[in-house]
PDB file of C-alpha atoms in Angstrom:
ATOM      1  CA  MET M   1      -0.807   7.269  38.552  1.00 55.00           C
ATOM      2  CA  ARG M   2      -3.392   5.087  36.850  1.00 53.00           C
ATOM      3  CA  ALA M   3      -4.178   7.980  34.481  1.00 48.00           C
ATOM      4  CA  LEU M   4      -0.468   8.286  33.663  1.00 43.00           C
ATOM      5  CA  ILE M   5      -0.196   4.589  32.820  1.00 45.00           C
ATOM      6  CA  LEU M   6      -3.341   4.698  30.688  1.00 40.00           C
ATOM      7  CA  GLY M   7      -2.094   7.807  28.885  1.00 45.00           C
ATOM      8  CA  LEU M   8       1.265   6.173  28.167  1.00 40.00           C
ATOM      9  CA  ALA M   9      -0.404   3.039  26.835  1.00 43.00           C
ATOM     10  CA  ALA M  10      -2.734   5.086  24.635  1.00 41.00           C
ATOM     11  CA  SER M  11       0.098   7.153  23.171  1.00 43.00           C
ATOM     12  CA  LEU M  12       2.165   4.060  22.362  1.00 41.00           C
ATOM     13  CA  THR M  13      -0.857   2.372  20.769  1.00 41.00           C
ATOM     14  CA  PHE M  14      -1.520   5.449  18.636  1.00 40.00           C
ATOM     15  CA  ALA M  15       2.115   5.620  17.481  1.00 43.00           C
ATOM     16  CA  SER M  16       2.066   1.937  16.552  1.00 46.00           C
ATOM     17  CA  ALA M  17      -1.254   2.208  14.696  1.00 48.00           C
ATOM     18  CA  ALA M  18      -0.110   5.260  12.752  1.00 54.00           C
ATOM     19  CA  ASN M  19       2.878   3.361  11.357  1.00 59.00           C
ATOM     20  CA  ALA M  20       1.090   0.054  10.741  1.00 74.00           C
ATOM     21  CA  ALA M  21       1.333  -1.810   7.443  1.00 91.00           C
ATOM     22  CA  THR M  22      -0.630  -4.876   6.407  1.00 95.00           C
ATOM     23  CA  ILE M  23       0.040  -7.854   4.155  1.00 98.00           C
ATOM     24  CA  ILE M  24      -3.109  -9.283   2.626  1.00 98.00           C
ATOM     25  CA  ASN M  25      -3.501 -13.053   2.937  1.00 98.00           C
ATOM     26  CA  GLY M  26       0.004 -13.600   4.309  1.00 98.00           C
ATOM     27  CA  GLY M  27      -0.806 -17.238   5.045  1.00 98.00           C
ATOM     28  CA  PHE M  28      -2.236 -17.833   1.524  1.00 98.00           C
ATOM     29  CA  GLU M  29      -5.414 -19.239   3.048  1.00 98.00           C
ATOM     30  CA  THR M  30      -7.882 -17.598   0.652  1.00 97.00           C
ATOM     31  CA  GLY M  31      -8.237 -17.510  -3.124  1.00 97.00           C
ATOM     32  CA  THR M  32     -10.466 -18.582  -5.984  1.00 97.00           C
ATOM     33  CA  ALA M  33      -8.134 -21.496  -6.742  1.00 95.00           C
ATOM     34  CA  ASN M  34      -8.818 -24.507  -4.509  1.00 95.00           C
ATOM     35  CA  PRO M  35      -5.821 -26.800  -3.942  1.00 97.00           C
ATOM     36  CA  GLY M  36      -7.864 -29.076  -1.691  1.00 94.00           C
ATOM     37  CA  GLY M  37      -5.767 -31.924  -0.297  1.00 95.00           C
ATOM     38  CA  GLY M  38      -3.112 -31.564  -2.997  1.00 98.00           C
ATOM     39  CA  PHE M  39      -1.971 -28.527  -4.955  1.00 98.00           C
ATOM     40  CA  VAL M  40      -2.863 -26.331  -7.931  1.00 97.00           C
ATOM     41  CA  THR M  41      -0.323 -24.908 -10.368  1.00 97.00           C
ATOM     42  CA  VAL M  42      -0.997 -21.186 -10.927  1.00 97.00           C
ATOM     43  CA  ALA M  43       0.549 -19.634 -14.042  1.00 97.00           C
ATOM     44  CA  GLY M  44       2.231 -16.235 -13.970  1.00 97.00           C
ATOM     45  CA  GLY M  45      -0.017 -13.309 -14.794  1.00 94.00           C
ATOM     46  CA  PRO M  46      -3.393 -14.169 -13.187  1.00 91.00           C
ATOM     47  CA  SER M  47      -5.316 -11.580 -11.196  1.00 93.00           C
ATOM     48  CA  THR M  48      -4.833 -11.291  -7.452  1.00 93.00           C
ATOM     49  CA  THR M  49      -8.103 -13.125  -6.801  1.00 95.00           C
ATOM     50  CA  THR M  50      -6.511 -16.480  -7.708  1.00 97.00           C
ATOM     51  CA  ILE M  51      -4.438 -16.260  -4.517  1.00 98.00           C
ATOM     52  CA  ASN M  52      -6.091 -13.386  -2.700  1.00 98.00           C
ATOM     53  CA  GLY M  53      -3.862 -10.291  -2.477  1.00 98.00           C
ATOM     54  CA  TRP M  54      -0.965 -11.767  -4.447  1.00 98.00           C
ATOM     55  CA  LYS M  55       0.108 -11.511  -8.081  1.00 98.00           C
ATOM     56  CA  VAL M  56       1.898 -14.511  -9.589  1.00 98.00           C
ATOM     57  CA  GLY M  57       4.803 -13.792 -11.927  1.00 97.00           C
ATOM     58  CA  GLY M  58       7.426 -15.686 -13.885  1.00 96.00           C
ATOM     59  CA  GLY M  59       6.485 -19.172 -15.051  1.00 95.00           C
ATOM     60  CA  SER M  60       4.212 -20.509 -12.305  1.00 97.00           C
ATOM     61  CA  VAL M  61       3.935 -21.375  -8.615  1.00 97.00           C
ATOM     62  CA  ASP M  62       2.277 -24.310  -6.890  1.00 98.00           C
ATOM     63  CA  TYR M  63      -0.552 -23.324  -4.546  1.00 98.00           C
ATOM     64  CA  ILE M  64      -0.260 -26.028  -1.883  1.00 98.00           C
ATOM     65  CA  GLY M  65      -3.231 -27.450   0.013  1.00 98.00           C
ATOM     66  CA  GLY M  66      -2.793 -30.627   2.065  1.00 96.00           C
ATOM     67  CA  TYR M  67       0.040 -31.949  -0.078  1.00 98.00           C
ATOM     68  CA  TRP M  68       2.495 -31.098   2.711  1.00 98.00           C
ATOM     69  CA  GLN M  69       2.475 -29.598   6.201  1.00 98.00           C
ATOM     70  CA  ALA M  70       1.820 -25.855   6.189  1.00 98.00           C
ATOM     71  CA  GLN M  71       3.617 -23.633   8.673  1.00 98.00           C
ATOM     72  CA  GLU M  72       0.253 -22.208   9.753  1.00 97.00           C
ATOM     73  CA  GLY M  73      -3.271 -22.874   8.543  1.00 97.00           C
ATOM     74  CA  ALA M  74      -3.657 -25.304   5.640  1.00 97.00           C
ATOM     75  CA  ARG M  75      -2.017 -23.644   2.624  1.00 98.00           C
ATOM     76  CA  SER M  76       1.420 -22.504   1.457  1.00 98.00           C
ATOM     77  CA  ILE M  77       3.378 -21.800  -1.747  1.00 98.00           C
ATOM     78  CA  ASP M  78       6.067 -23.591  -3.772  1.00 98.00           C
ATOM     79  CA  LEU M  79       7.853 -20.838  -5.701  1.00 98.00           C
ATOM     80  CA  ALA M  80       8.562 -23.261  -8.554  1.00 97.00           C
ATOM     81  CA  GLY M  81       5.442 -24.678 -10.182  1.00 96.00           C
ATOM     82  CA  SER M  82       5.880 -26.245 -13.595  1.00 94.00           C
ATOM     83  CA  ALA M  83       8.474 -23.475 -14.137  1.00 94.00           C
ATOM     84  CA  LEU M  84      10.255 -20.980 -11.890  1.00 96.00           C
ATOM     85  CA  GLY M  85       7.838 -18.379 -10.564  1.00 97.00           C
ATOM     86  CA  SER M  86       7.313 -15.517  -8.151  1.00 98.00           C
ATOM     87  CA  ILE M  87       4.624 -14.011  -5.955  1.00 98.00           C
ATOM     88  CA  GLU M  88       4.244 -10.361  -4.980  1.00 98.00           C
ATOM     89  CA  GLN M  89       2.028  -7.602  -3.616  1.00 98.00           C
ATOM     90  CA  ALA M  90       2.204  -3.845  -3.038  1.00 98.00           C
ATOM     91  CA  ILE M  91       2.052  -2.745   0.609  1.00 98.00           C
ATOM     92  CA  ALA M  92       0.979   0.689   1.842  1.00 98.00           C
ATOM     93  CA  THR M  93       3.935   2.211   3.742  1.00 98.00           C
ATOM     94  CA  ILE M  94       5.041   5.530   5.247  1.00 98.00           C
ATOM     95  CA  ILE M  95       8.141   7.222   3.822  1.00 97.00           C
ATOM     96  CA  GLY M  96      11.038   7.028   6.263  1.00 97.00           C
ATOM     97  CA  GLN M  97       9.365   4.441   8.490  1.00 98.00           C
ATOM     98  CA  GLY M  98      11.265   1.231   9.289  1.00 98.00           C
ATOM     99  CA  TYR M  99       9.543  -2.135   8.860  1.00 98.00           C
ATOM    100  CA  THR M 100      10.328  -5.801   9.440  1.00 98.00           C
ATOM    101  CA  VAL M 101       8.968  -8.430   7.046  1.00 98.00           C
ATOM    102  CA  THR M 102       8.789 -11.876   8.676  1.00 98.00           C
ATOM    103  CA  TYR M 103       8.208 -15.077   6.729  1.00 98.00           C
ATOM    104  CA  TRP M 104       8.759 -18.855   6.931  1.00 98.00           C
ATOM    105  CA  VAL M 105      10.580 -21.023   4.394  1.00 98.00           C
ATOM    106  CA  ALA M 106      11.126 -24.723   3.733  1.00 98.00           C
ATOM    107  CA  ARG M 107      11.743 -26.795   0.588  1.00 96.00           C
ATOM    108  CA  ASN M 108       9.729 -29.049  -1.689  1.00 96.00           C
ATOM    109  CA  PRO M 109      10.867 -32.473  -0.398  1.00 95.00           C
ATOM    110  CA  ASP M 110      10.103 -34.134  -3.745  1.00 95.00           C
ATOM    111  CA  GLY M 111      13.247 -32.547  -5.195  1.00 91.00           C
ATOM    112  CA  GLY M 112      15.684 -34.405  -2.938  1.00 91.00           C
ATOM    113  CA  ILE M 113      17.813 -33.175  -0.054  1.00 92.00           C
ATOM    114  CA  THR M 114      19.722 -30.455  -1.892  1.00 91.00           C
ATOM    115  CA  PRO M 115      19.394 -26.907  -0.483  1.00 94.00           C
ATOM    116  CA  ARG M 116      16.795 -24.644  -2.046  1.00 96.00           C
ATOM    117  CA  THR M 117      17.233 -20.921  -2.532  1.00 96.00           C
ATOM    118  CA  GLY M 118      15.075 -18.027  -3.585  1.00 97.00           C
ATOM    119  CA  PHE M 119      14.945 -14.261  -3.316  1.00 98.00           C
ATOM    120  CA  VAL M 120      13.035 -11.703  -1.290  1.00 98.00           C
ATOM    121  CA  ASP M 121      12.810  -8.367  -3.077  1.00 98.00           C
ATOM    122  CA  VAL M 122      11.581  -5.353  -1.084  1.00 97.00           C
ATOM    123  CA  GLY M 123      11.295  -2.094  -2.982  1.00 94.00           C
ATOM    124  CA  GLY M 124      13.855  -3.276  -5.534  1.00 94.00           C
ATOM    125  CA  ALA M 125      16.484  -4.483  -3.030  1.00 95.00           C
ATOM    126  CA  GLN M 126      17.015  -8.223  -3.506  1.00 96.00           C
ATOM    127  CA  THR M 127      18.300 -10.647  -0.848  1.00 97.00           C
ATOM    128  CA  LEU M 128      19.051 -14.361  -1.168  1.00 98.00           C
ATOM    129  CA  ILE M 129      17.048 -16.865   0.923  1.00 98.00           C
ATOM    130  CA  THR M 130      18.537 -20.310   1.628  1.00 97.00           C
ATOM    131  CA  PHE M 131      16.957 -23.421   3.154  1.00 97.00           C
ATOM    132  CA  GLY M 132      19.333 -26.345   3.546  1.00 95.00           C
ATOM    133  CA  ASN M 133      17.766 -28.769   6.050  1.00 94.00           C
ATOM    134  CA  GLY M 134      17.806 -32.075   4.167  1.00 92.00           C
ATOM    135  CA  ALA M 135      15.857 -33.882   6.911  1.00 94.00           C
ATOM    136  CA  SER M 136      12.549 -32.190   6.060  1.00 96.00           C
ATOM    137  CA  THR M 137       9.646 -34.278   4.770  1.00 97.00           C
ATOM    138  CA  LYS M 138       6.099 -33.577   3.617  1.00 97.00           C
ATOM    139  CA  ALA M 139       4.851 -34.608   7.072  1.00 98.00           C
ATOM    140  CA  ASN M 140       7.466 -32.472   8.854  1.00 98.00           C
ATOM    141  CA  MET M 141       8.640 -29.577   6.693  1.00 98.00           C
ATOM    142  CA  LEU M 142      10.926 -28.109   9.399  1.00 98.00           C
ATOM    143  CA  TRP M 143       9.872 -24.561   8.535  1.00 98.00           C
ATOM    144  CA  GLU M 144      12.408 -21.848   9.403  1.00 98.00           C
ATOM    145  CA  GLN M 145      11.526 -18.239  10.228  1.00 98.00           C
ATOM    146  CA  ARG M 146      13.361 -15.452   8.409  1.00 98.00           C
ATOM    147  CA  SER M 147      13.054 -11.666   8.471  1.00 98.00           C
ATOM    148  CA  TYR M 148      14.018  -8.655   6.381  1.00 98.00           C
ATOM    149  CA  ASN M 149      14.325  -5.059   7.629  1.00 98.00           C
ATOM    150  CA  PHE M 150      13.854  -2.019   5.420  1.00 98.00           C
ATOM    151  CA  VAL M 151      13.043   1.674   5.520  1.00 98.00           C
ATOM    152  CA  ALA M 152      10.214   2.724   3.213  1.00 98.00           C
ATOM    153  CA  THR M 153      11.089   5.197   0.466  1.00 97.00           C
ATOM    154  CA  GLY M 154       7.554   5.513  -0.910  1.00 97.00           C
ATOM    155  CA  THR M 155       3.892   5.371   0.054  1.00 98.00           C
ATOM    156  CA  THR M 156       3.745   1.875  -1.406  1.00 97.00           C
ATOM    157  CA  THR M 157       6.461  -0.788  -1.272  1.00 98.00           C
ATOM    158  CA  ASN M 158       6.490  -3.861  -3.503  1.00 98.00           C
ATOM    159  CA  LEU M 159       7.231  -7.170  -1.753  1.00 98.00           C
ATOM    160  CA  ARG M 160       8.262 -10.063  -4.001  1.00 98.00           C
ATOM    161  CA  PHE M 161       9.415 -13.650  -3.422  1.00 98.00           C
ATOM    162  CA  SER M 162      10.902 -15.625  -6.303  1.00 98.00           C
ATOM    163  CA  ALA M 163      12.572 -18.955  -7.051  1.00 97.00           C
ATOM    164  CA  ASP M 164      16.317 -19.064  -7.701  1.00 96.00           C
ATOM    165  CA  PRO M 165      17.282 -20.894 -10.919  1.00 93.00           C
ATOM    166  CA  ALA M 166      20.622 -21.834  -9.328  1.00 91.00           C
ATOM    167  CA  THR M 167      18.996 -24.409  -7.003  1.00 88.00           C
ATOM    168  CA  SER M 168      15.347 -24.778  -8.038  1.00 78.00           C
ATOM    169  CA  ASN M 169      14.601 -26.923 -11.056  1.00 71.00           C
ATOM    170  CA  SER M 170      11.350 -26.620 -12.990  1.00 76.00           C
ATOM    171  CA  ALA M 171       9.172 -28.280 -10.343  1.00 87.00           C
ATOM    172  CA  PHE M 172      10.798 -28.355  -6.896  1.00 94.00           C
ATOM    173  CA  GLY M 173      11.411 -24.977  -5.317  1.00 96.00           C
ATOM    174  CA  LEU M 174      11.591 -23.015  -2.098  1.00 97.00           C
ATOM    175  CA  ALA M 175       8.407 -23.248  -0.008  1.00 98.00           C
ATOM    176  CA  LEU M 176       6.893 -20.101   1.549  1.00 98.00           C
ATOM    177  CA  ASP M 177       4.258 -19.470   4.221  1.00 98.00           C
ATOM    178  CA  ASN M 178       3.012 -17.047   6.897  1.00 98.00           C
ATOM    179  CA  VAL M 179       4.309 -13.702   5.615  1.00 98.00           C
ATOM    180  CA  SER M 180       3.753 -10.696   7.905  1.00 98.00           C
ATOM    181  CA  ILE M 181       4.988  -7.133   8.389  1.00 98.00           C
ATOM    182  CA  ALA M 182       5.386  -4.876  11.419  1.00 98.00           C
ATOM    183  CA  ALA M 183       6.535  -1.287  11.858  1.00 98.00           C
ATOM    184  CA  VAL M 184       9.788  -0.813  13.753  1.00 96.00           C
ATOM    185  CA  PRO M 185       9.266   1.658  16.645  1.00 90.00           C
ATOM    186  CA  GLU M 186      10.890   5.021  15.951  1.00 66.00           C
ATOM    187  CA  PRO M 187      13.541   6.314  18.390  1.00 55.00           C
ATOM    188  CA  ALA M 188      11.123   8.956  19.657  1.00 45.00           C
ATOM    189  CA  THR M 189       8.641   6.228  20.590  1.00 42.00           C
ATOM    190  CA  TRP M 190      11.274   4.343  22.568  1.00 35.00           C
ATOM    191  CA  VAL M 191      12.302   7.541  24.376  1.00 35.00           C
ATOM    192  CA  MET M 192       8.689   8.291  25.247  1.00 41.00           C
ATOM    193  CA  MET M 193       8.196   4.760  26.547  1.00 41.00           C
ATOM    194  CA  ILE M 194      11.380   4.826  28.677  1.00 41.00           C
ATOM    195  CA  LEU M 195      10.542   8.243  30.143  1.00 41.00           C
ATOM    196  CA  GLY M 196       6.975   7.158  30.786  1.00 45.00           C
ATOM    197  CA  PHE M 197       7.968   4.046  32.693  1.00 44.00           C
ATOM    198  CA  GLY M 198      10.576   6.085  34.574  1.00 51.00           C
ATOM    199  CA  MET M 199       7.857   8.489  35.680  1.00 48.00           C
ATOM    200  CA  VAL M 200       5.644   5.578  36.764  1.00 46.00           C
ATOM    201  CA  GLY M 201       8.521   4.044  38.732  1.00 53.00           C
ATOM    202  CA  GLY M 202       9.308   7.377  40.407  1.00 53.00           C
ATOM    203  CA  ALA M 203       5.663   7.890  41.377  1.00 51.00           C
ATOM    204  CA  MET M 204       5.484   4.402  42.871  1.00 53.00           C
ATOM    205  CA  ARG M 205       8.665   4.980  44.915  1.00 55.00           C
ATOM    206  CA  ARG M 206       7.338   8.304  46.233  1.00 57.00           C
ATOM    207  CA  ARG M 207       4.064   6.650  47.196  1.00 55.00           C
ATOM    208  CA  LYS M 208       5.877   3.877  49.093  1.00 55.00           C
ATOM    209  CA  SER M 209       8.038   6.457  50.879  1.00 55.00           C
ATOM    210  CA  SER M 210       5.033   8.514  51.975  1.00 54.00           C
ATOM    211  CA  LEU M 211       3.251   5.373  53.229  1.00 51.00           C
ATOM    212  CA  ALA M 212       6.325   4.340  55.213  1.00 55.00           C
ATOM    213  CA  PHE M 213       6.330   7.651  57.147  1.00 52.00           C
ATOM    214  CA  ALA M 214       2.549   7.851  57.579  1.00 55.00           C
TER     215      ALA M 214
END
């Protein structure tokens, strides 16, 4: 029975690894720009080394250091720098595979208590993001987790976050941190897992029965 359990675990691990996708520097912790205890405004168009793995577009973004509380680590992003901006990267994906992008949002408290909005764009499909908690402060940003599900249509999928001009003025935008991606298990994987655990349960019941009559 131990061999069965180990085999099931190995097969599930292999299936998960085969469908894995990775976001580089999802927490924005590395880059050639150094925001230190404040922030650095990064103009649209620099290479991905400025904020490792990410390309900045639009006007600019603010690369935040200790200026406010990060969701994880020490750094995060304000999608509106001195002008409305965006941040994006291309992710290696498998055609037909489902994925979930998870990320955390807040707002730049310096812009008042009004809600902040932005967009997440995955493979050209754009969805509005809204953060409306007016009680957030630089010491307590009240980060909120959000997610986006998609099915890959190509071997690479572009992931983009951008400020929304409807609610973000030229300097106070939607804050972003801790972006990650995970493959959604395929139906066949779930079936294999259910059958596998059913087999383990049946083997355990048979073993108990045989011990009871020994």
